Tab-separated table of C-alpha atoms and ligand atoms in Angstrom:
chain	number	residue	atom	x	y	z
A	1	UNK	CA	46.848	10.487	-51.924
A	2	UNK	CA	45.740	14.232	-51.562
A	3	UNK	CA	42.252	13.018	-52.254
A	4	UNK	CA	42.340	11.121	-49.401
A	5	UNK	CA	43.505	13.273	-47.123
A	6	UNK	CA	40.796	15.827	-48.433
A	7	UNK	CA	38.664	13.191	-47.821
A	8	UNK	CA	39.478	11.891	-43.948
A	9	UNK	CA	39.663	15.540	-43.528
A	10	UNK	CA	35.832	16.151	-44.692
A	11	UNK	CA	35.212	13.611	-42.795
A	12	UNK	CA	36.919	14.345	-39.229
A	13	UNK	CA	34.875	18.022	-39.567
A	14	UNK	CA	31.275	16.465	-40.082
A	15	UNK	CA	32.001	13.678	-37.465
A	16	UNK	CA	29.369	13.967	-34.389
A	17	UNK	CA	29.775	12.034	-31.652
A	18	UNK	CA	26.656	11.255	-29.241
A	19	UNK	CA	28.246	8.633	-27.173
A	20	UNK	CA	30.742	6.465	-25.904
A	21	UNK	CA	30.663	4.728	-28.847
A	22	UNK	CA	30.629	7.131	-31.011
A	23	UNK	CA	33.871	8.447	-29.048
A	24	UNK	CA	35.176	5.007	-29.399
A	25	UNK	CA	34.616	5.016	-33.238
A	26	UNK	CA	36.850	8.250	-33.744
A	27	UNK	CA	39.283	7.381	-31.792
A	28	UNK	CA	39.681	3.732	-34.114
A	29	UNK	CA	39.653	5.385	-37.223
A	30	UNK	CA	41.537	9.054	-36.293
A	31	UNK	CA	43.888	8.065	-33.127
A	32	UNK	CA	44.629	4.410	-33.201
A	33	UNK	CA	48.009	3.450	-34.715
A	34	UNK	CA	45.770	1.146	-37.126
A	35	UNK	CA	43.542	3.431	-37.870
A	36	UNK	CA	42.512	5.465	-41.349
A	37	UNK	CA	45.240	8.135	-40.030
A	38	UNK	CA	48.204	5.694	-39.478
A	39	UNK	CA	47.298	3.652	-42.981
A	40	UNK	CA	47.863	7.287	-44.978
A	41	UNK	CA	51.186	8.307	-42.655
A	42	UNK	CA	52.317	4.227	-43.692
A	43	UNK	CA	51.420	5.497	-47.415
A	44	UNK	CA	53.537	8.288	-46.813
A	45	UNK	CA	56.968	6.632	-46.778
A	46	UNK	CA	55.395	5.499	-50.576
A	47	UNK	CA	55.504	8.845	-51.822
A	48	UNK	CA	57.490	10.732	-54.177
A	49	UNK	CA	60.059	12.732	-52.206
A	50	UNK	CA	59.036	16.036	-54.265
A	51	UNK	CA	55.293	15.669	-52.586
A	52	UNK	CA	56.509	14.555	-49.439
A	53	UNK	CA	56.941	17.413	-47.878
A	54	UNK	CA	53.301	18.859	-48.661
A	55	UNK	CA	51.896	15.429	-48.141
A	56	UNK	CA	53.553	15.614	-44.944
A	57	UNK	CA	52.371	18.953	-43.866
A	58	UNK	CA	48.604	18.240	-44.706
A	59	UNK	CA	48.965	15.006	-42.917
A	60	UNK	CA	50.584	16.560	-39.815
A	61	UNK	CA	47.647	19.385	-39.553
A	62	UNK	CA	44.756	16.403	-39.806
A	63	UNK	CA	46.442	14.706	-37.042
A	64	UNK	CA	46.477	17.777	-34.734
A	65	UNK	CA	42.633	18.402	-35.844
A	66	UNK	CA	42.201	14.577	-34.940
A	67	UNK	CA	43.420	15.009	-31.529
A	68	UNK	CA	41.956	18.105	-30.904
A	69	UNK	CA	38.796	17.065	-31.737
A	70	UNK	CA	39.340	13.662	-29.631
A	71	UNK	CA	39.730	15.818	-26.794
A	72	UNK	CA	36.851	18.391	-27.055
A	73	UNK	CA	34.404	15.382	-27.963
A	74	UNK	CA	35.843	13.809	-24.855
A	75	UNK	CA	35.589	16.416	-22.491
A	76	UNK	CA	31.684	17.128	-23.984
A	77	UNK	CA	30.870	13.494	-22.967
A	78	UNK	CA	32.489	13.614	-19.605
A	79	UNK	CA	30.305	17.002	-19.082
A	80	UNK	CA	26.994	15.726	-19.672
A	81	UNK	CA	24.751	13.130	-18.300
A	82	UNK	CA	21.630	13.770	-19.644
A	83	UNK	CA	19.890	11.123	-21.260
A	84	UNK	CA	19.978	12.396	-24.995
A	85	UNK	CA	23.769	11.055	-24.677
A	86	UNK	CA	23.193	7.718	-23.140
A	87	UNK	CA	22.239	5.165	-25.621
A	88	UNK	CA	19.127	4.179	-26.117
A	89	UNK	CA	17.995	0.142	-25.862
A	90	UNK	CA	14.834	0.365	-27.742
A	91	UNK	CA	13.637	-3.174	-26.349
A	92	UNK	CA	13.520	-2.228	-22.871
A	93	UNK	CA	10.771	-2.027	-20.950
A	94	UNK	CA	9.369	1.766	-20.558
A	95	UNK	CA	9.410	3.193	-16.878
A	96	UNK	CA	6.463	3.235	-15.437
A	97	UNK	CA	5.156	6.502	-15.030
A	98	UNK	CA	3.913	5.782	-10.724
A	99	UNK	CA	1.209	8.372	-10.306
A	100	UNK	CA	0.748	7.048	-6.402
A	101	UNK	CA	-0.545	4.134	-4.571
A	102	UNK	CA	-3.245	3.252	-2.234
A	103	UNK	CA	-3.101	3.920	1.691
A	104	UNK	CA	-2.302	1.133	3.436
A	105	UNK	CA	-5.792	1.691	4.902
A	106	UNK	CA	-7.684	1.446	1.885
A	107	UNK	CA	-5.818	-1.719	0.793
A	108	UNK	CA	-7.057	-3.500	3.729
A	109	UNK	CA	-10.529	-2.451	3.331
A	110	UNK	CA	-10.457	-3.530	0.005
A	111	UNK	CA	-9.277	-6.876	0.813
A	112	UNK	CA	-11.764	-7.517	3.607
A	113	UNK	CA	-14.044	-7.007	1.477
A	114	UNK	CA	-13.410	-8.902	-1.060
A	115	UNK	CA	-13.129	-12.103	1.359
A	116	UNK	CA	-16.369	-11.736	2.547
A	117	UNK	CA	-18.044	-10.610	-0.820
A	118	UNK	CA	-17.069	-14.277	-1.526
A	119	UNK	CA	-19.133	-15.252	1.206
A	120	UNK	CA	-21.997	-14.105	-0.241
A	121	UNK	CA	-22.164	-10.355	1.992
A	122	UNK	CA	-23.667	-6.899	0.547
A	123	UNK	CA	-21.984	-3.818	1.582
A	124	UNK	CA	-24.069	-0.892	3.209
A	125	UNK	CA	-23.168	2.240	4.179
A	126	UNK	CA	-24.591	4.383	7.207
A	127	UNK	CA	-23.984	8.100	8.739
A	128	UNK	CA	-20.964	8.875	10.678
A	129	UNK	CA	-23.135	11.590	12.869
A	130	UNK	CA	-25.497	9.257	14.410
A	131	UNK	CA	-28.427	10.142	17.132
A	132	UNK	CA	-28.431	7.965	20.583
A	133	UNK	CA	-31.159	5.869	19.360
A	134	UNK	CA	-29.430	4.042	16.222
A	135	UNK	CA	-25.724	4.129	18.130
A	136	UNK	CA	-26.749	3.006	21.463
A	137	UNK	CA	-30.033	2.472	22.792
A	138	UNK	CA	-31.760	0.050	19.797
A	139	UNK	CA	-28.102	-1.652	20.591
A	140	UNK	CA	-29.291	-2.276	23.676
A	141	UNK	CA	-27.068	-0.150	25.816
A	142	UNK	CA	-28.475	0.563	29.027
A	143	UNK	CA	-29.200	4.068	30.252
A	144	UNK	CA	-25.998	4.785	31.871
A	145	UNK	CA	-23.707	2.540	30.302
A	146	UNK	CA	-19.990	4.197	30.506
A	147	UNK	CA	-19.807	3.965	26.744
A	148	UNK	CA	-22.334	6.867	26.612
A	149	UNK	CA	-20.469	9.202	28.725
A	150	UNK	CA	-18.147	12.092	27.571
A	151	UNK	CA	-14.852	10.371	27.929
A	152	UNK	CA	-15.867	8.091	25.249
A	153	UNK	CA	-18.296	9.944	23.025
A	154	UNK	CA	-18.000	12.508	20.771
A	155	UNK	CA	-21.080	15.016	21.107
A	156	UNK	CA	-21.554	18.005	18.965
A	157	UNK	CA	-23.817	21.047	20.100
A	158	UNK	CA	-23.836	19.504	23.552
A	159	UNK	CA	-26.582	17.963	22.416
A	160	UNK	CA	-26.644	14.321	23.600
A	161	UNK	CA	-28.606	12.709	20.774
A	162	UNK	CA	-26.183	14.402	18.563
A	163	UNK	CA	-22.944	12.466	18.593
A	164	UNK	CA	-20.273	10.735	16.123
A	165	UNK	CA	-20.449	7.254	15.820
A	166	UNK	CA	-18.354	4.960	17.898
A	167	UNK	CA	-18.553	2.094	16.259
A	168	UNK	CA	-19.908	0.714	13.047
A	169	UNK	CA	-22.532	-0.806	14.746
A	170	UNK	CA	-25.173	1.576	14.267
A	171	UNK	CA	-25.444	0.845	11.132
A	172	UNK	CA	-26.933	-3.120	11.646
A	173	UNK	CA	-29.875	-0.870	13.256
A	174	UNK	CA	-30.288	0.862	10.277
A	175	UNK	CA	-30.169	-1.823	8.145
A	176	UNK	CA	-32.818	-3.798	9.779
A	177	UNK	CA	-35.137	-1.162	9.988
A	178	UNK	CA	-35.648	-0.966	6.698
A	179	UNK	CA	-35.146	-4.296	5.209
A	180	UNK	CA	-36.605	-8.079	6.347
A	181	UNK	CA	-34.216	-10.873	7.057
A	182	UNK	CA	-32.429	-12.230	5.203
A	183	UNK	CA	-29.653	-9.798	5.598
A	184	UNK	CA	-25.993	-10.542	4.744
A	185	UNK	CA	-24.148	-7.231	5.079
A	186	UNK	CA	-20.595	-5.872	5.559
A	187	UNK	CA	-20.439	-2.234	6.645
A	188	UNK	CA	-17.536	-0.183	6.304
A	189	UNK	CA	-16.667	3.141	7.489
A	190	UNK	CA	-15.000	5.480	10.078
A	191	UNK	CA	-15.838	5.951	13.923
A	192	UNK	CA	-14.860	8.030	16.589
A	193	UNK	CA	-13.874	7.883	20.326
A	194	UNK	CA	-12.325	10.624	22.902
A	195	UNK	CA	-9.510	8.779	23.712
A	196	UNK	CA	-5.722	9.759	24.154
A	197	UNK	CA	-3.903	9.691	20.781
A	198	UNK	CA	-1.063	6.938	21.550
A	199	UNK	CA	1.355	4.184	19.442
A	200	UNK	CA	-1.926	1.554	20.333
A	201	UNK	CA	-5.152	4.450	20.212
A	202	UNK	CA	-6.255	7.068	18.210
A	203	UNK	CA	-9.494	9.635	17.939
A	204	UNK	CA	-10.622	7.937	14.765
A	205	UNK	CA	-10.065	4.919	12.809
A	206	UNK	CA	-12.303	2.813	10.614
A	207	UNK	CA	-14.404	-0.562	11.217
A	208	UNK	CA	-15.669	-3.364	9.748
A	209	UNK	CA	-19.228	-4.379	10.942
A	210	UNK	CA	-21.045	-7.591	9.679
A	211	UNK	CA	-24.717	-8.615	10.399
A	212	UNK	CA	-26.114	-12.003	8.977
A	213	UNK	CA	-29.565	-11.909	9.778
A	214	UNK	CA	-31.830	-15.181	8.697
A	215	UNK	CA	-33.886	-18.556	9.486
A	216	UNK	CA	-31.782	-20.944	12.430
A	217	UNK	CA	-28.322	-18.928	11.900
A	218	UNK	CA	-25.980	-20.994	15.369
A	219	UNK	CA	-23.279	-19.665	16.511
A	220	UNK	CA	-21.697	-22.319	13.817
A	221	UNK	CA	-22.037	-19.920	11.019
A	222	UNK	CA	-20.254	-17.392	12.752
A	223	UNK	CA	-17.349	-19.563	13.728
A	224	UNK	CA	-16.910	-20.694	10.226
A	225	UNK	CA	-17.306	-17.252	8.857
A	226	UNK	CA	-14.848	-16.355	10.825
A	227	UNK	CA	-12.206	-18.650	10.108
A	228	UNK	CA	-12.922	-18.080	6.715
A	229	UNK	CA	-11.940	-14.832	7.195
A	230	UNK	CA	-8.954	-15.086	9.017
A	231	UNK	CA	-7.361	-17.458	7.261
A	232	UNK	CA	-7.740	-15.873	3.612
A	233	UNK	CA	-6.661	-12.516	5.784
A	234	UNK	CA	-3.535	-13.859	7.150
A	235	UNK	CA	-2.939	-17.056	5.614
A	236	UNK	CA	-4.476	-21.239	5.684
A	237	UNK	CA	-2.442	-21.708	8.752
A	238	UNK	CA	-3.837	-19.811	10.956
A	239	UNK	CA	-4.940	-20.307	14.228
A	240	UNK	CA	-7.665	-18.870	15.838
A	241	UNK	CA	-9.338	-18.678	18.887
A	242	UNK	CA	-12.746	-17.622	20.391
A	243	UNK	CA	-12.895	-16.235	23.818
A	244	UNK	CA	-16.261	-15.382	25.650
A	245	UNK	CA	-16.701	-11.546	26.105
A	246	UNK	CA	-19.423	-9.376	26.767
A	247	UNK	CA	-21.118	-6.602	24.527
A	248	UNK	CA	-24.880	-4.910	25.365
A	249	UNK	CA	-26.191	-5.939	21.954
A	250	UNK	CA	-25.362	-10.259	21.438
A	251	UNK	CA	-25.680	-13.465	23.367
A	252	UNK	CA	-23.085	-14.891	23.938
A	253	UNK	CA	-20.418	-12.854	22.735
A	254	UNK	CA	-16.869	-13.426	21.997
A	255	UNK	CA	-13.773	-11.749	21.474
A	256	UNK	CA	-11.634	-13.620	18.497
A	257	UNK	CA	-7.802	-13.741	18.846
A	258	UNK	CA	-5.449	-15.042	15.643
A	259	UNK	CA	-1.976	-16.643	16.555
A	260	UNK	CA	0.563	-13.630	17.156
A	261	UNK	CA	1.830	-12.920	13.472
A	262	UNK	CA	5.583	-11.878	15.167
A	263	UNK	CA	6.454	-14.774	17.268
A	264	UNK	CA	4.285	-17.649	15.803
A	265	UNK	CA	2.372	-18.178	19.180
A	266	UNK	CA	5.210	-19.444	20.613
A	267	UNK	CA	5.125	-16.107	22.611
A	268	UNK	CA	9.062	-15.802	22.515
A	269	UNK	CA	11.116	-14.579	19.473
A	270	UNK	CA	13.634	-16.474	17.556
A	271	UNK	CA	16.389	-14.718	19.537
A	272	UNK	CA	14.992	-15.921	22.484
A	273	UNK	CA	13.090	-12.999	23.514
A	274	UNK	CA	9.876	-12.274	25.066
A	275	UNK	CA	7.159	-11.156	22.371
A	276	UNK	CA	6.319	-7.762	23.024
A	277	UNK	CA	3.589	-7.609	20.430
A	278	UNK	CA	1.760	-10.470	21.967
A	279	UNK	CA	3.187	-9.897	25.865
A	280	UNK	CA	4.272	-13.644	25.561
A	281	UNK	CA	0.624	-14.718	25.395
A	282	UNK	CA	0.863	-15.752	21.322
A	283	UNK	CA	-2.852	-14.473	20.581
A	284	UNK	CA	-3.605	-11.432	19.538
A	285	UNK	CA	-7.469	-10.289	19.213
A	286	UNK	CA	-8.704	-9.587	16.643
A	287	UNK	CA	-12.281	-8.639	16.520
A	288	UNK	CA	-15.826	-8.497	18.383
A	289	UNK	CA	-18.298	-10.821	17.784
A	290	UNK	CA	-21.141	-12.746	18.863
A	291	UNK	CA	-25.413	-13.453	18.274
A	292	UNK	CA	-27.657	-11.130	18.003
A	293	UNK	CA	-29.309	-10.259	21.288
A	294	UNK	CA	-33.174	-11.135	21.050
A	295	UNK	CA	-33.371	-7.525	22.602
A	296	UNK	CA	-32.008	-5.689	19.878
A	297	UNK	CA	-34.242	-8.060	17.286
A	298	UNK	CA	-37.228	-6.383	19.110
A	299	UNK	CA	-36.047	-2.888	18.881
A	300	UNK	CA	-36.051	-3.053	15.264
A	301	UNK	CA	-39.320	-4.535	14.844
A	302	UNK	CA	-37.841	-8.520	14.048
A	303	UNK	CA	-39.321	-11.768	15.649
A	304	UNK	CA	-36.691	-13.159	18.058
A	305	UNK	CA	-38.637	-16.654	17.666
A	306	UNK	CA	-38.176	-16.750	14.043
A	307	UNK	CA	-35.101	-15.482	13.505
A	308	UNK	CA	-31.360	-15.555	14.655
A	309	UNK	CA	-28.548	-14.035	13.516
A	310	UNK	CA	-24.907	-12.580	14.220
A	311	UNK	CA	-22.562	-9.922	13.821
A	312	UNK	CA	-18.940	-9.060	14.493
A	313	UNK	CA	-16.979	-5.658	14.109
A	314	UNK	CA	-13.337	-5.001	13.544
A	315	UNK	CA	-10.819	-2.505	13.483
A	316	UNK	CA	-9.156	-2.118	9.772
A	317	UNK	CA	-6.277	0.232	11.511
A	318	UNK	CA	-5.592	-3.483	14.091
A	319	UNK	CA	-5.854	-6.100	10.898
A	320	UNK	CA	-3.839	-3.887	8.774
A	321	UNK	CA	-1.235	-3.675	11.840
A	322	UNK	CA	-1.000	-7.394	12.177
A	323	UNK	CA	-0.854	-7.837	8.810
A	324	UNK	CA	2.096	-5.842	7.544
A	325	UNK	CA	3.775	-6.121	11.007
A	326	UNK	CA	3.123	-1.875	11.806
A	327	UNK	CA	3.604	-1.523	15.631
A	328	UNK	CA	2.213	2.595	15.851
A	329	UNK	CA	-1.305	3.524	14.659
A	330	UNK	CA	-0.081	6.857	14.353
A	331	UNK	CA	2.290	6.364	11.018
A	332	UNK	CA	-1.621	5.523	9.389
A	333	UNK	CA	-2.419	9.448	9.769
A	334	UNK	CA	0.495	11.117	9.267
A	335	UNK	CA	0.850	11.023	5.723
A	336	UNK	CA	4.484	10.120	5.898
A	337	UNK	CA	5.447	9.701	2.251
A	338	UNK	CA	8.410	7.226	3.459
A	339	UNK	CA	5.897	4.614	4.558
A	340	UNK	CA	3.168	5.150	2.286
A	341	UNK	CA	4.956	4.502	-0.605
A	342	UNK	CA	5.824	0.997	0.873
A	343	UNK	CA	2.238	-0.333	0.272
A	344	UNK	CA	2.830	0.213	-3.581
B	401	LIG	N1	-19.184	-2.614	18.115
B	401	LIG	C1	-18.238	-3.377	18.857
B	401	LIG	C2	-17.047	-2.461	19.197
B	401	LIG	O1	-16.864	-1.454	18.567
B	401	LIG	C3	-17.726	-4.573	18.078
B	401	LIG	C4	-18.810	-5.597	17.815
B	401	LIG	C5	-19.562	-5.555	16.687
B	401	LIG	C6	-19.024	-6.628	18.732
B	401	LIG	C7	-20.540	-6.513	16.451
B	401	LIG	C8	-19.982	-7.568	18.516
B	401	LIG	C9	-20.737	-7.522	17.374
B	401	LIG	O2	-16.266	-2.764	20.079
């Protein structure tokens, strides 16, 4: 029986406990009343009464080492939470190591593009310091258009053929000045206008411009593309609309509204509220859009009579708005770790 107790005893000093279990273990085979401990104090009332005594003393001294131990292995648990004492599940997935995520901005580029990359459209690329030629006047703007005047335009060096794009569109003008029809291009990038920063405005933000440039394009291409586009944008329910507009450089041009993403078109909110995104109307536009004007055709060297075409331009900061329901331009620029990390 001495061997035994020798034995628990070796055992109680090497005993390491990691976790819970581990804990759990101990206290089964050193604590519990049916545990290795209680069998040997059963075997006790065996013995011989001569070896009692010693027997009992040995026993006795285990049993305080058992619960002393109990308790410092317990209090070493409670103390720590580091990972090295939680137990591992080897088949779980590992965590994955997030290194950042794209801007909301850069998402919706992406996925604009990708729609009309389907369609069959190039992307080009163009300056974002632009001269008056390639920004304005080849876009037939006329001399003293209000677009051209400092409240909207950007001009560096007061120098007014020096200036920073203010829309995407200078970049159809480039295109076609160096390349015959066909053209099928979508033209990314960033523009710039001197307006008050507000929830609806800001400085800068980026564009989409398309030009489709060929033999008998109608204005039927252009619809199509278009509701193409919005429907893969915002889903094959949508409703759109096409309202006539006016811009220097197409004939006839439109504005393009979708159905208000917040209330449904209804114009009211399930609560029975007016739409404030909408103002109650349901639409909410979109883009620009409309044929080329036979004008700008003959600025850049092209045949009005043997070719058509059209184009349309829209703001990435507005379809990214409408799409994940983002009611201040501002949040786009502010770098607000909160709400980037929402577009993961
Ligand atoms: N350039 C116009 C704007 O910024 C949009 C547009 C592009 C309209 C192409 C028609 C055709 O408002």
């Amino acid at each position: 029986m001495q061997e035994k107790i020798t034995l628990l005893e070796q055992e109680l000093k090497s005993f390491q406990g990691r976790n819970t279990a581990d804990l759990e273990l101990f206290r089964m085979k050193f604590i519990s009343r049916k545990g290795a401990l209680a069998e040997l104090f059963e075997d006790l009332k065996e013995a011989s009464p001569e070896r009692k005594k010693d027997l009992g003393k040995s026993l006795n001294k285990l049993k305080q080492e058992a619960e002393a131990k109990f308790e410092e292995l317990n209090q070493t648990l409670e103390n720590s939470t580091g990972p090295g004492e939680v137990e591992l599940d080897l088949t779980l997935p590992p965590i994955p190591n997030k290194t950042g995520n794209l801007h909301p901005l850069s998402l919706t580029r992406y996925r604009i593009i990708e729609i009309f990359e389907r369609l069959g459209f190039s992307v080009a690329d163009g300056p974002e310091i632009e001269d008056d030629w390639h920004n304005f006047s080849a876009l037939n703007f006329a001399e003293n258009h209000p677009a051209r005047e400092m409240q909207d335009t950007f001009f560096l060096e007061r120098n007014p053929d020096v200036l920073l794009r203010t829309h995407t569109s200078n970049v159809q003008i480039r295109l076609m000045e160096k390349q015959k029809p066909p053209i099928r291009a979508i033209m990314p990038g960033r523009v710039y206008r001197n307006e008050a920063i507000s929830a609806r405005a800001h400085c800068f933000f980026h564009q989409v411009e398309g030009l489709y440039v060929d033999k008998n394009v109608g204005f039927v291409d252009l619809k199509q593309t278009l509701y193409q586009f919005a429907r893969e944008m915002y889903g094959q329910d949508i409703d759109i609309r096409f309202r006539p507009s006016f811009f220097p450089f197409t004939e006839p041009s439109a504005e393009i509204d979708i159905q208000c993403v917040i209330c449904g078109g209804s114009g009211t909110l399930r609560d029975g509220q007016a739409c404030r995104v909408c103002k109650t109307s349901g639409w909410l536009e979109i883009l620009g859009a409309g044929m080329i004007d036979p004008a700008v055709f003959e600025f850049v060297g092209y045949d009005p009579e043997k070719v058509s075409g059209f184009a349309f331009g829209m703001g990435v900061e507005r379809i990214a708005m409408l799409k994940y329901g983002i009611d201040d331009i501002r949040l786009f620029f502010q770098n607000d770790l909160r709400f980037l990390r929402q577009f993961g």
